[in-house]
mmCIF file of C-alpha atoms and ligand atoms in Angstrom:
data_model
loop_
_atom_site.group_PDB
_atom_site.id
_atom_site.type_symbol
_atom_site.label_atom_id
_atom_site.label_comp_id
_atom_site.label_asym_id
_atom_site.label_seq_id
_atom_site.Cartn_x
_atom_site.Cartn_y
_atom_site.Cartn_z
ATOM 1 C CA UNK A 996 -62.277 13.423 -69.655
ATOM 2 C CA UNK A 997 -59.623 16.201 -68.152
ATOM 3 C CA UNK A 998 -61.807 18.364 -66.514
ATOM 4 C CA UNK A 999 -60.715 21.997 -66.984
ATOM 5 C CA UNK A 1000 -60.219 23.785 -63.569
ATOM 6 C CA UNK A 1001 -58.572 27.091 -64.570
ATOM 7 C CA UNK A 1002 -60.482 30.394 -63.809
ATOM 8 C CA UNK A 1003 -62.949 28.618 -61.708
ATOM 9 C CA UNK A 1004 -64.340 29.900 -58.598
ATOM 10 C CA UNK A 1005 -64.980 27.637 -55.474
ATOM 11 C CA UNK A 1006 -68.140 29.155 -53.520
ATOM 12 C CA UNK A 1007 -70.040 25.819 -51.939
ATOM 13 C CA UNK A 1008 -68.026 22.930 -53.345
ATOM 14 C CA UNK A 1009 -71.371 22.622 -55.200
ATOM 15 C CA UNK A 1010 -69.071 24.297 -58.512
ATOM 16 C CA UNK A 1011 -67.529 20.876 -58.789
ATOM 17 C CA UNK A 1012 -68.215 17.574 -59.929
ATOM 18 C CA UNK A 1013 -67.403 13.875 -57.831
ATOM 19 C CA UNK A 1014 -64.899 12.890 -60.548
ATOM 20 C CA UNK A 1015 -63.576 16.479 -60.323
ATOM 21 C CA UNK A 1016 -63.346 16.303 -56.693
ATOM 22 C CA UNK A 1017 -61.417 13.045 -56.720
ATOM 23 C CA UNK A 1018 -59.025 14.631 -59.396
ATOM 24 C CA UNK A 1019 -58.612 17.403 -56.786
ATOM 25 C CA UNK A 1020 -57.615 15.213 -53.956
ATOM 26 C CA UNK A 1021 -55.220 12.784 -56.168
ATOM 27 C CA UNK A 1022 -53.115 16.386 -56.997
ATOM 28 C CA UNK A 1023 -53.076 17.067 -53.410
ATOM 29 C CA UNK A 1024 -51.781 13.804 -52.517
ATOM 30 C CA UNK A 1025 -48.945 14.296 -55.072
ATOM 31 C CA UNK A 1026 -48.561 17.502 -53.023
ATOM 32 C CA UNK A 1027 -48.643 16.346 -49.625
ATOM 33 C CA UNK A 1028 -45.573 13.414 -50.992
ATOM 34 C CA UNK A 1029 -43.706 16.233 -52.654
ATOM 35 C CA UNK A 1030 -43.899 18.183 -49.763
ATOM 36 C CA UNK A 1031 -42.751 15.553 -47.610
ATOM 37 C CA UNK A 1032 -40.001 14.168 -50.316
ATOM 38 C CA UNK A 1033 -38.621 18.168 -50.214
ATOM 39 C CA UNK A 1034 -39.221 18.165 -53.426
ATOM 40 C CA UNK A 1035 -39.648 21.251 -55.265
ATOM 41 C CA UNK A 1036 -43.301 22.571 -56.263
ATOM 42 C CA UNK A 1037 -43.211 26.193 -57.027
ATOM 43 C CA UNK A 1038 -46.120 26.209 -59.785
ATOM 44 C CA UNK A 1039 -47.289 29.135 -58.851
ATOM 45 C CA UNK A 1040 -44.036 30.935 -59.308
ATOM 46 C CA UNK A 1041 -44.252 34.979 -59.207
ATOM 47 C CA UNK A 1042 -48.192 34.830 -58.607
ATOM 48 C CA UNK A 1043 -49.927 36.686 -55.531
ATOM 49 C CA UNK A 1044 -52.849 35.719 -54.063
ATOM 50 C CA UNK A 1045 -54.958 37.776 -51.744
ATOM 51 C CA UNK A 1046 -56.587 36.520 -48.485
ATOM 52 C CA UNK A 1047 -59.378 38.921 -47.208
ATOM 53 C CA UNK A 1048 -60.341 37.994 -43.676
ATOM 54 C CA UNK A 1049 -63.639 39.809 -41.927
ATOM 55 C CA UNK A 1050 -63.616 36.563 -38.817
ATOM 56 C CA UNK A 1051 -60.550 35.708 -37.376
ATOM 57 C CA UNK A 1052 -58.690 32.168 -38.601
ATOM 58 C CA UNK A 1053 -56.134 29.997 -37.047
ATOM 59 C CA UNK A 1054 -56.218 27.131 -39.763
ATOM 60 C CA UNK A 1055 -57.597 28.936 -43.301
ATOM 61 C CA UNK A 1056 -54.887 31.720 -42.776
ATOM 62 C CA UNK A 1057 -52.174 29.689 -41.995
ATOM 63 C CA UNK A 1058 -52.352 27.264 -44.450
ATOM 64 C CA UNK A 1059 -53.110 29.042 -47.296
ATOM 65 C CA UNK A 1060 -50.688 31.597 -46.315
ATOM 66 C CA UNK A 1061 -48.252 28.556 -46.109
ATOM 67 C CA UNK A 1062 -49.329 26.523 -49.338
ATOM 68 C CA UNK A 1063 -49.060 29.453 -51.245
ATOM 69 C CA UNK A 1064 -45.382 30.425 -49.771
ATOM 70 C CA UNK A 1065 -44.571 26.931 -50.968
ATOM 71 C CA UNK A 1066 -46.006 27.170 -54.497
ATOM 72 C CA UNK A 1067 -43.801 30.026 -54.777
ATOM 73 C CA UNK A 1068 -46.558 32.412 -55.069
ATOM 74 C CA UNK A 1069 -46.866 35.579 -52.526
ATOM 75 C CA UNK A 1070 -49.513 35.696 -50.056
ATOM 76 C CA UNK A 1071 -50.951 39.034 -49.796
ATOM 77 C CA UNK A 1072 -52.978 38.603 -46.577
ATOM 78 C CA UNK A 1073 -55.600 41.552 -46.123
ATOM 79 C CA UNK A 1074 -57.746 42.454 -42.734
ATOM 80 C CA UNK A 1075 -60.858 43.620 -44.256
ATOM 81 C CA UNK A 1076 -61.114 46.192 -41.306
ATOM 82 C CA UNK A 1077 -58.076 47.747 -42.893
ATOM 83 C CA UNK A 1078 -59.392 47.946 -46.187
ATOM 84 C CA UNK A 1079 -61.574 51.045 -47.720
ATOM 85 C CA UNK A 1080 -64.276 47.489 -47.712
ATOM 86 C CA UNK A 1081 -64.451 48.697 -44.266
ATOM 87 C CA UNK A 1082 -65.361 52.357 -44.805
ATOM 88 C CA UNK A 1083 -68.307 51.756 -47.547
ATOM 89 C CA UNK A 1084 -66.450 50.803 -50.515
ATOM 90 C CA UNK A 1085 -68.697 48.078 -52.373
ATOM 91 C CA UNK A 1086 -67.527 44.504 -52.830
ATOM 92 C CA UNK A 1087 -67.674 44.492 -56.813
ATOM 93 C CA UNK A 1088 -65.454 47.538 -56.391
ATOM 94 C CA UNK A 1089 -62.915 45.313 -54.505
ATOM 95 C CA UNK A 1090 -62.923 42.753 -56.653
ATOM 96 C CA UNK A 1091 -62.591 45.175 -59.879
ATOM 97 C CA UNK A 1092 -59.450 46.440 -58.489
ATOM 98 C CA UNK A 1093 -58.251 43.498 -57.107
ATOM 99 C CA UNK A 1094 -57.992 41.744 -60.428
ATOM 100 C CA UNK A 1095 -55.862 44.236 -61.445
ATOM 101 C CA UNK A 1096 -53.168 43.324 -59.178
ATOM 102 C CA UNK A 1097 -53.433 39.835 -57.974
ATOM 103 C CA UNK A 1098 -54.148 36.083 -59.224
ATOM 104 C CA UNK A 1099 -56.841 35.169 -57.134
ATOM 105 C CA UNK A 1100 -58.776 35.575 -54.007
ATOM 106 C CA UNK A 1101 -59.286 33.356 -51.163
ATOM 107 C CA UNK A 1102 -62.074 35.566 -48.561
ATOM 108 C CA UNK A 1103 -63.919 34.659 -45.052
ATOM 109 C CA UNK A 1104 -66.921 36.561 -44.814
ATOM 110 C CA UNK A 1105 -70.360 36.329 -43.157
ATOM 111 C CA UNK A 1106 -73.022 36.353 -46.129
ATOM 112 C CA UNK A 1107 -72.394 34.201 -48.642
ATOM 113 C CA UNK A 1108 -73.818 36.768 -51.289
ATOM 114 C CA UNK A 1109 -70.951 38.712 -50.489
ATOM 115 C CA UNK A 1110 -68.707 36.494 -51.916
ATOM 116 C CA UNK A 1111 -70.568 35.428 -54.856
ATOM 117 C CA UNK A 1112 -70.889 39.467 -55.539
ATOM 118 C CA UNK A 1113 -67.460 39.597 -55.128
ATOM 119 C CA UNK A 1114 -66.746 36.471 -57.791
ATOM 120 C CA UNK A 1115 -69.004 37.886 -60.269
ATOM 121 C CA UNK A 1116 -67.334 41.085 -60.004
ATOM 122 C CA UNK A 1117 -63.694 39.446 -60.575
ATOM 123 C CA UNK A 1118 -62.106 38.890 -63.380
ATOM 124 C CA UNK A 1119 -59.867 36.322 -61.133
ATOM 125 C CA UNK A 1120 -61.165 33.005 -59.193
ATOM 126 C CA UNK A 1121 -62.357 33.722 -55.940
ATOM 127 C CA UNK A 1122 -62.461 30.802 -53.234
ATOM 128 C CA UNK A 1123 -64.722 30.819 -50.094
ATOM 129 C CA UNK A 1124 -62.605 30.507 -46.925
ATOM 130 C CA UNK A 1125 -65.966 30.040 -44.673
ATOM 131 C CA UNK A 1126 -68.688 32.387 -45.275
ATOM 132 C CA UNK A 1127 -71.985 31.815 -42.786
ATOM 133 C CA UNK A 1128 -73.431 28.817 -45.177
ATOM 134 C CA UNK A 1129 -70.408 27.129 -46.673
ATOM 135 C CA UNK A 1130 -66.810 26.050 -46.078
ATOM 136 C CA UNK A 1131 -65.977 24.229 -49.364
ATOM 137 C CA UNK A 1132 -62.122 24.416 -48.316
ATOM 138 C CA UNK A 1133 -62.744 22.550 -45.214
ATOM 139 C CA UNK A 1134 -64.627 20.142 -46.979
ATOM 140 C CA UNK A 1135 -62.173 18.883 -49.311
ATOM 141 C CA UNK A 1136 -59.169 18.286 -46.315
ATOM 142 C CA UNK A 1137 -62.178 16.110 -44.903
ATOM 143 C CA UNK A 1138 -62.926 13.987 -47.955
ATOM 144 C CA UNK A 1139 -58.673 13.593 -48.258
ATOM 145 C CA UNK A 1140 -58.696 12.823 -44.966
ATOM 146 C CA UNK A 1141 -61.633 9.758 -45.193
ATOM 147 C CA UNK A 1142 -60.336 8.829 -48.367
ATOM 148 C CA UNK A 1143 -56.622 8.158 -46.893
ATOM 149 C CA UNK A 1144 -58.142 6.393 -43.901
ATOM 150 C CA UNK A 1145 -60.617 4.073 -45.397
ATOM 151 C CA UNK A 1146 -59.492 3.747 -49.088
ATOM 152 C CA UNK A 1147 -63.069 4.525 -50.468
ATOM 153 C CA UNK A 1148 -65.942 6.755 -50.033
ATOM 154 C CA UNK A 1149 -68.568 3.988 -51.426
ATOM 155 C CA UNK A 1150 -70.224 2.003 -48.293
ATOM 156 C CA UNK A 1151 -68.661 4.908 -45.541
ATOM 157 C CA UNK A 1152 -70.967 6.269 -43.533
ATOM 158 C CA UNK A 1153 -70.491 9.606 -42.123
ATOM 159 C CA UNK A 1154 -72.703 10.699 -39.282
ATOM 160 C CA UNK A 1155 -72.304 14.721 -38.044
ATOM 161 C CA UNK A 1156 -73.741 15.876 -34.840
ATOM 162 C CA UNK A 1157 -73.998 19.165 -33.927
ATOM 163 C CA UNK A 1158 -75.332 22.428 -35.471
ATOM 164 C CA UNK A 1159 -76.980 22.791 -39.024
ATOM 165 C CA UNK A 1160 -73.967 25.175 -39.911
ATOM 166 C CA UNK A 1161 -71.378 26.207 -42.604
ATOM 167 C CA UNK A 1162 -69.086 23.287 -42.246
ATOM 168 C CA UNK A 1163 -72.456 20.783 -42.697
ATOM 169 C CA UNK A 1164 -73.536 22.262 -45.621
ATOM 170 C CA UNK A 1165 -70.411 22.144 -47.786
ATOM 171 C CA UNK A 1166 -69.627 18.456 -46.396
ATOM 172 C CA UNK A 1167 -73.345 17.302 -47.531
ATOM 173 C CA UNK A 1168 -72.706 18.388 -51.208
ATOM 174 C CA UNK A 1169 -69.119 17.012 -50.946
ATOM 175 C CA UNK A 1170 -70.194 13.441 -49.681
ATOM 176 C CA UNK A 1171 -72.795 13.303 -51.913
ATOM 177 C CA UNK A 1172 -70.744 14.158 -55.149
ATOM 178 C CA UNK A 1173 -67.956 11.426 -53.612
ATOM 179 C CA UNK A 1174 -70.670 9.173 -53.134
ATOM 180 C CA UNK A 1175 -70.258 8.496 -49.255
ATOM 181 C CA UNK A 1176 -73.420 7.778 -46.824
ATOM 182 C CA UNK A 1177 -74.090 11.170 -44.439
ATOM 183 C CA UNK A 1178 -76.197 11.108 -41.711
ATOM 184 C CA UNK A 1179 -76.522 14.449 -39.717
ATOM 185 C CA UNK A 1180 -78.355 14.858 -36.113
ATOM 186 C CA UNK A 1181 -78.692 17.799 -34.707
ATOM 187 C CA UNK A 1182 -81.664 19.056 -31.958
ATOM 188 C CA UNK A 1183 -84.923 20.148 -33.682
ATOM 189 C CA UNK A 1184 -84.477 24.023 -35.171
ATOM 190 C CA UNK A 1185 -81.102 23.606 -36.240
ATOM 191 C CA UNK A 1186 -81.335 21.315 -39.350
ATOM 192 C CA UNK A 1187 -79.165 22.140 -41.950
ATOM 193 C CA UNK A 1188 -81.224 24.225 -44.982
ATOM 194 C CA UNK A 1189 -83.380 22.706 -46.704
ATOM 195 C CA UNK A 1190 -82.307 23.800 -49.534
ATOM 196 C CA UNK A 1191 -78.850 22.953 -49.138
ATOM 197 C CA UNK A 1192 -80.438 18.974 -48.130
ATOM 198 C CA UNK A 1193 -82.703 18.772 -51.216
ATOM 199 C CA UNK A 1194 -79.796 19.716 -53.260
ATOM 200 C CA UNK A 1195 -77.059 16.979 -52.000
ATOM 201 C CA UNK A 1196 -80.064 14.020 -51.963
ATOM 202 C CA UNK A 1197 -80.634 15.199 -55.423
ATOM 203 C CA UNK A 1198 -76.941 14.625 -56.175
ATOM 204 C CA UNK A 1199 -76.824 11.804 -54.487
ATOM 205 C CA UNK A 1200 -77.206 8.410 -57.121
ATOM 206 C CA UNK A 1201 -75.813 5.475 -55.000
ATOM 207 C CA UNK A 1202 -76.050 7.114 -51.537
ATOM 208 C CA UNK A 1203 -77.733 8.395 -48.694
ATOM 209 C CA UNK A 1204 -78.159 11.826 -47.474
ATOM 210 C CA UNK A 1205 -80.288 11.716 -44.000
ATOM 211 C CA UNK A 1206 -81.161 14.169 -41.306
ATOM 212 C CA UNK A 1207 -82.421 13.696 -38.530
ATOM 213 C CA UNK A 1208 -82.972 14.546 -34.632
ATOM 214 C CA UNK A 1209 -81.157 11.314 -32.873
ATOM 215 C CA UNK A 1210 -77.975 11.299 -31.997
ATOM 216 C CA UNK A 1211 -77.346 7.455 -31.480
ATOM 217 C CA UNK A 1212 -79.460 6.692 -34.305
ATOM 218 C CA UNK A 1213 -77.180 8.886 -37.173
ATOM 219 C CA UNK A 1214 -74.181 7.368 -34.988
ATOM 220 C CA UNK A 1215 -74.846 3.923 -35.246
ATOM 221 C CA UNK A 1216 -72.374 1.346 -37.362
ATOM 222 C CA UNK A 1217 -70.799 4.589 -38.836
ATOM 223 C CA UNK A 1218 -67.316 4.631 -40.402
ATOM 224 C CA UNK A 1219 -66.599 8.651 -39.706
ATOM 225 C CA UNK A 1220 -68.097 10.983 -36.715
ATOM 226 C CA UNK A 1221 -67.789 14.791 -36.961
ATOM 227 C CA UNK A 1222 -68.685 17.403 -34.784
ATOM 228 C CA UNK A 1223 -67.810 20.954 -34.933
ATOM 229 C CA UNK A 1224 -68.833 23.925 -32.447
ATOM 230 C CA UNK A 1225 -71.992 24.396 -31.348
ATOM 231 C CA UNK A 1226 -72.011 28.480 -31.729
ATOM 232 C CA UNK A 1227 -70.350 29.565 -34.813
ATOM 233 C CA UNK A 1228 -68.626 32.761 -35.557
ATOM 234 C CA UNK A 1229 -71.066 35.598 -35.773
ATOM 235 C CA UNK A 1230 -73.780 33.553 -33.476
ATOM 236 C CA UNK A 1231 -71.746 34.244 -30.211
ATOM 237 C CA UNK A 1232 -75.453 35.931 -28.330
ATOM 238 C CA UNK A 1233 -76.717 32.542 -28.246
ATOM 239 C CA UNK A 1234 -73.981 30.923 -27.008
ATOM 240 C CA UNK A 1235 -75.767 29.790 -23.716
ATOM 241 C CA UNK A 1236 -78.456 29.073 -24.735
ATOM 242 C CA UNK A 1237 -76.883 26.927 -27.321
ATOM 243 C CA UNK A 1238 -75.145 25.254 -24.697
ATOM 244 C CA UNK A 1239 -78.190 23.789 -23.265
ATOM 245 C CA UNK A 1240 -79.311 22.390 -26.187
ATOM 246 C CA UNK A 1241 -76.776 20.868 -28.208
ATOM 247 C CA UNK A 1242 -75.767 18.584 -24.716
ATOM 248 C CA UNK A 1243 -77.224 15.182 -25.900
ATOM 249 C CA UNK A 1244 -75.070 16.088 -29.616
ATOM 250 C CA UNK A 1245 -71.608 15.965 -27.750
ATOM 251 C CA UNK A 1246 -68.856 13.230 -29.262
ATOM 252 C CA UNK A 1247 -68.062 11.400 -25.981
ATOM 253 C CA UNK A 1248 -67.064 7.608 -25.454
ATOM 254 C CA UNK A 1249 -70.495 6.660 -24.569
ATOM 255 C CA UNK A 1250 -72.315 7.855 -28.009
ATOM 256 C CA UNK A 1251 -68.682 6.668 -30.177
ATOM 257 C CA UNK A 1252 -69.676 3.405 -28.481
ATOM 258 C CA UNK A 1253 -72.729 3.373 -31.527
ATOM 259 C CA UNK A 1254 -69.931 3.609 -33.839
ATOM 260 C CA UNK A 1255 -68.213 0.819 -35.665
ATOM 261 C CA UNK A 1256 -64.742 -0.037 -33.036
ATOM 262 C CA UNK A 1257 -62.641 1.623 -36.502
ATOM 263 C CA UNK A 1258 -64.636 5.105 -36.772
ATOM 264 C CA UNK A 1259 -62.359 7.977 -37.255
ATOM 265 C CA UNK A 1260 -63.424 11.076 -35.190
ATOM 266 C CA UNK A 1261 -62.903 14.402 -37.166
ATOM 267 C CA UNK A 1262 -63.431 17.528 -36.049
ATOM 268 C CA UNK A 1263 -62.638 21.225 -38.571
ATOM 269 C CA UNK A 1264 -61.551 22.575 -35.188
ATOM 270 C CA UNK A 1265 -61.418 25.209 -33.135
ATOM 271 C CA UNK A 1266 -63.082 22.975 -30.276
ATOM 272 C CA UNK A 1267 -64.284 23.830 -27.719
ATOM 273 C CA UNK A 1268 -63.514 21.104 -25.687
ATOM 274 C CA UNK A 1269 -65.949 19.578 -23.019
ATOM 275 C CA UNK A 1270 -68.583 20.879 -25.436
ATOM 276 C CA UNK A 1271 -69.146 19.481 -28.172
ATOM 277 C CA UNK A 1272 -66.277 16.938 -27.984
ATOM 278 C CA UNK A 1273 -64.993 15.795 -24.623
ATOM 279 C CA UNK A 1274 -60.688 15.455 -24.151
ATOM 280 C CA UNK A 1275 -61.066 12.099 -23.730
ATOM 281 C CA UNK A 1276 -62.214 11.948 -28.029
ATOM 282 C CA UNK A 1277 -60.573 14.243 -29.107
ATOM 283 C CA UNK A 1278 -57.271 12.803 -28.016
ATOM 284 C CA UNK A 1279 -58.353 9.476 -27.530
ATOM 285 C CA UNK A 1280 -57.109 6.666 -30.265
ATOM 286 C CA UNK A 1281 -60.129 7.308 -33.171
ATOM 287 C CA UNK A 1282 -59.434 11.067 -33.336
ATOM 288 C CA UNK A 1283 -58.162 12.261 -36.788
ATOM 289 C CA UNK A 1284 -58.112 15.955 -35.832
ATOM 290 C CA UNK A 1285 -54.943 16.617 -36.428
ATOM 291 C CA UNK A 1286 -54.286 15.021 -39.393
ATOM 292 C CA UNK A 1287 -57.262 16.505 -40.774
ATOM 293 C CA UNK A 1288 -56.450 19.964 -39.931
ATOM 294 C CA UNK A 1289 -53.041 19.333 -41.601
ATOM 295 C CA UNK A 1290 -54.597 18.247 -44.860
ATOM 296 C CA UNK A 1291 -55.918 21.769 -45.300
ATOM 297 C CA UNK A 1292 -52.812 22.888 -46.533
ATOM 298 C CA UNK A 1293 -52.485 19.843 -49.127
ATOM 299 C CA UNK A 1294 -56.008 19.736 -50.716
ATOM 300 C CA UNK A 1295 -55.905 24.277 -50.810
ATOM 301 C CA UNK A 1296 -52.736 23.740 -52.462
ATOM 302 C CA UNK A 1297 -54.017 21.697 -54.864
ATOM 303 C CA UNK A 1298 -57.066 23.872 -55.403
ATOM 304 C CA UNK A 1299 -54.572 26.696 -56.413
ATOM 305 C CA UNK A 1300 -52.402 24.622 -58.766
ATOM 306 C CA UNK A 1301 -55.401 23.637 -60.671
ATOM 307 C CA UNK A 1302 -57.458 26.906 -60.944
ATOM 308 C CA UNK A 1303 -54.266 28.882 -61.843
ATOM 309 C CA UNK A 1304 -51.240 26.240 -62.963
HETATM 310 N N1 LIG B 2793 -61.350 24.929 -39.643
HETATM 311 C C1 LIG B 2793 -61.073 26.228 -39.861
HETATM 312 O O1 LIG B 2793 -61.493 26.817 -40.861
HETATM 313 O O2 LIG B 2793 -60.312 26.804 -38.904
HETATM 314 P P1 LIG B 2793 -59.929 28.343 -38.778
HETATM 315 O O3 LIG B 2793 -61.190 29.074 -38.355
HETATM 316 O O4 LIG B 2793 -58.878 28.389 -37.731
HETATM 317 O O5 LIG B 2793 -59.467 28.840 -40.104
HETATM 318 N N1 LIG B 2794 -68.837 26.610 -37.927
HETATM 319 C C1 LIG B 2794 -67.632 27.245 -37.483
HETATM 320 C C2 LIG B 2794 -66.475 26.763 -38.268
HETATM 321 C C3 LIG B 2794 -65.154 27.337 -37.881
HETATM 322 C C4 LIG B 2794 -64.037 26.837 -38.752
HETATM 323 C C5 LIG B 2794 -67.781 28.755 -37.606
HETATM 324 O O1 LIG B 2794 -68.325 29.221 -38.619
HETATM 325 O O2 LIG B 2794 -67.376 29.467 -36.699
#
């Protein structure tokens, strides 16, 4: 079955289903060897999209500024600060007016409900570009990125250390749609939410979704480790402390020695390195960092082509 994407909104990665998710990543492979062939891709020809940032972005901003440039759309980027948003006017509002004006709106936010006011106010699709509990867009340049490496997400196992965050919760519902093992550690208070958990085992058919508080143990024999910071945007007061805690959850050669000798190390990036990734990782021979942050821009573009070609 063609799975109709057009309208939709993308708020957890929860919207969408594994097949629809593999769809998703086939387009942005076709995008990444367009790109790459200079061939022409301008579906989005005369459209503008707004990008409303409230947390600052090196990646989400770029790229989607970027991918949208080359899908000859405009890219109407919009500091939140500088909007009436910032002086009391309501989110519905926003997206009301927005609606009138533009194709569709990508936003970084804190709460989530913010943006899933915002989408229920809209006429157009909105798309999450990190919010405090998801980061659907990051997900899908991960799964691209796994599924280039190892060819399949059946039999991979993924193992996260690190905070219960944002970046987690989107990947557990994305590996569970796809079908790949994940196994996340982090120290004891900092789970990801249940909720979130209960929801991705429940998708889950043919594969596992486990958390847990051991490091080596969620490391061991896997295919893919990923970290990501250990304080989060908005967290920043309990940065020390954090510091302390999340020591034995650092990527270093010792723990990648649990790993199979072929496990890709991903991070979404920023790192903060010597944290929760040492140099030595990060640009040692199993890192896919890069590569990863560079399939942003494919899978987003792809996102847009199918929600409003
Ligand atoms: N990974 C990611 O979303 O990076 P930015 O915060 O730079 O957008
Ligand atoms: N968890 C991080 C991800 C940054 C891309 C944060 O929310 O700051």
């Amino acid at each position: 079955m063609i799975s109709d994407f057009h309208g939709r909104d993308v708020l957890t990665l929860d919207e969408f289903t594994g097949d629809e998710i593999l769809a998703l990543l086939s387009k942005a492979k076709d995008l990444k060897g367009m790109l790459k062939k200079k061939e022409p891709h301008n579906y989005l020809d005369g459209k503008t999209i707004a990008l409303i940032f409230q947390k600052p972005s090196t990646r989400t901003r770029i790229s989607f500024e970027a991918g949208i440039a080359q899908l000859g759309a405009y890219p109407l980027y919009l500091n939140a600060n500088d909007m009436q948003l910032g002086r009391g006017e309501t989110i519905d509002d926003t997206g009301r007016v927005l609606s009138r004006y533009v194709e569709a709106i990508v936003i970084r936010t804190f709460a989530q409900e913010e943006i899933e006011l915002l989408a229920e106010a809209a006429s157009i699709p909105v798309i999450n570009g990190l919010s405090d509990d998801y980061h659907p867009c990051q997900s899908l340049a991960d799964l691209l990125t796994i599924l280039e490496i190892k060819n399949r997400f059946s039999g991979i196992k993924l193992a996260y250390l690190g905070d219960g965050n944002n970046v987690v919760h989107s990947l557990l519902l994305g590996s569970a749609k796809v079908g790949m093992d994940i196994f996340v550690a982090t120290p004891e208070g900092y789970e990801p939410s249940s909720l979130v958990v209960e929801k991705a085992k429940n998708i889950a058919k043919n594969s596992k979704v486990e958390i847990m508080n051991d490091p080596e143990e969620a490391v061991k024999d896997a295919d893919v480790v990923y970290t990501d910071v250990w304080t989060s945007m908005g967290q920043e007061s309990e940065g020390d402390i954090r510091k302390k805690i999340f020591v034995p959850y650092q990527i270093n050669s010792k723990i990648l020695s649990y790993a199979k000798s072929d496990t890709v190390v991903m991070h979404c990036l920023p790192a903060h390195r010597g944290e929760e990734i040492t140099n030595e990782v990060m640009d040692g021979p199993n890192s896919v960092v890069f590569d990863q942050a560079e399939n942003r821009l494919h899978t987003q573009k792809a996102l847009l082509a199918l929600l409003l070609g």
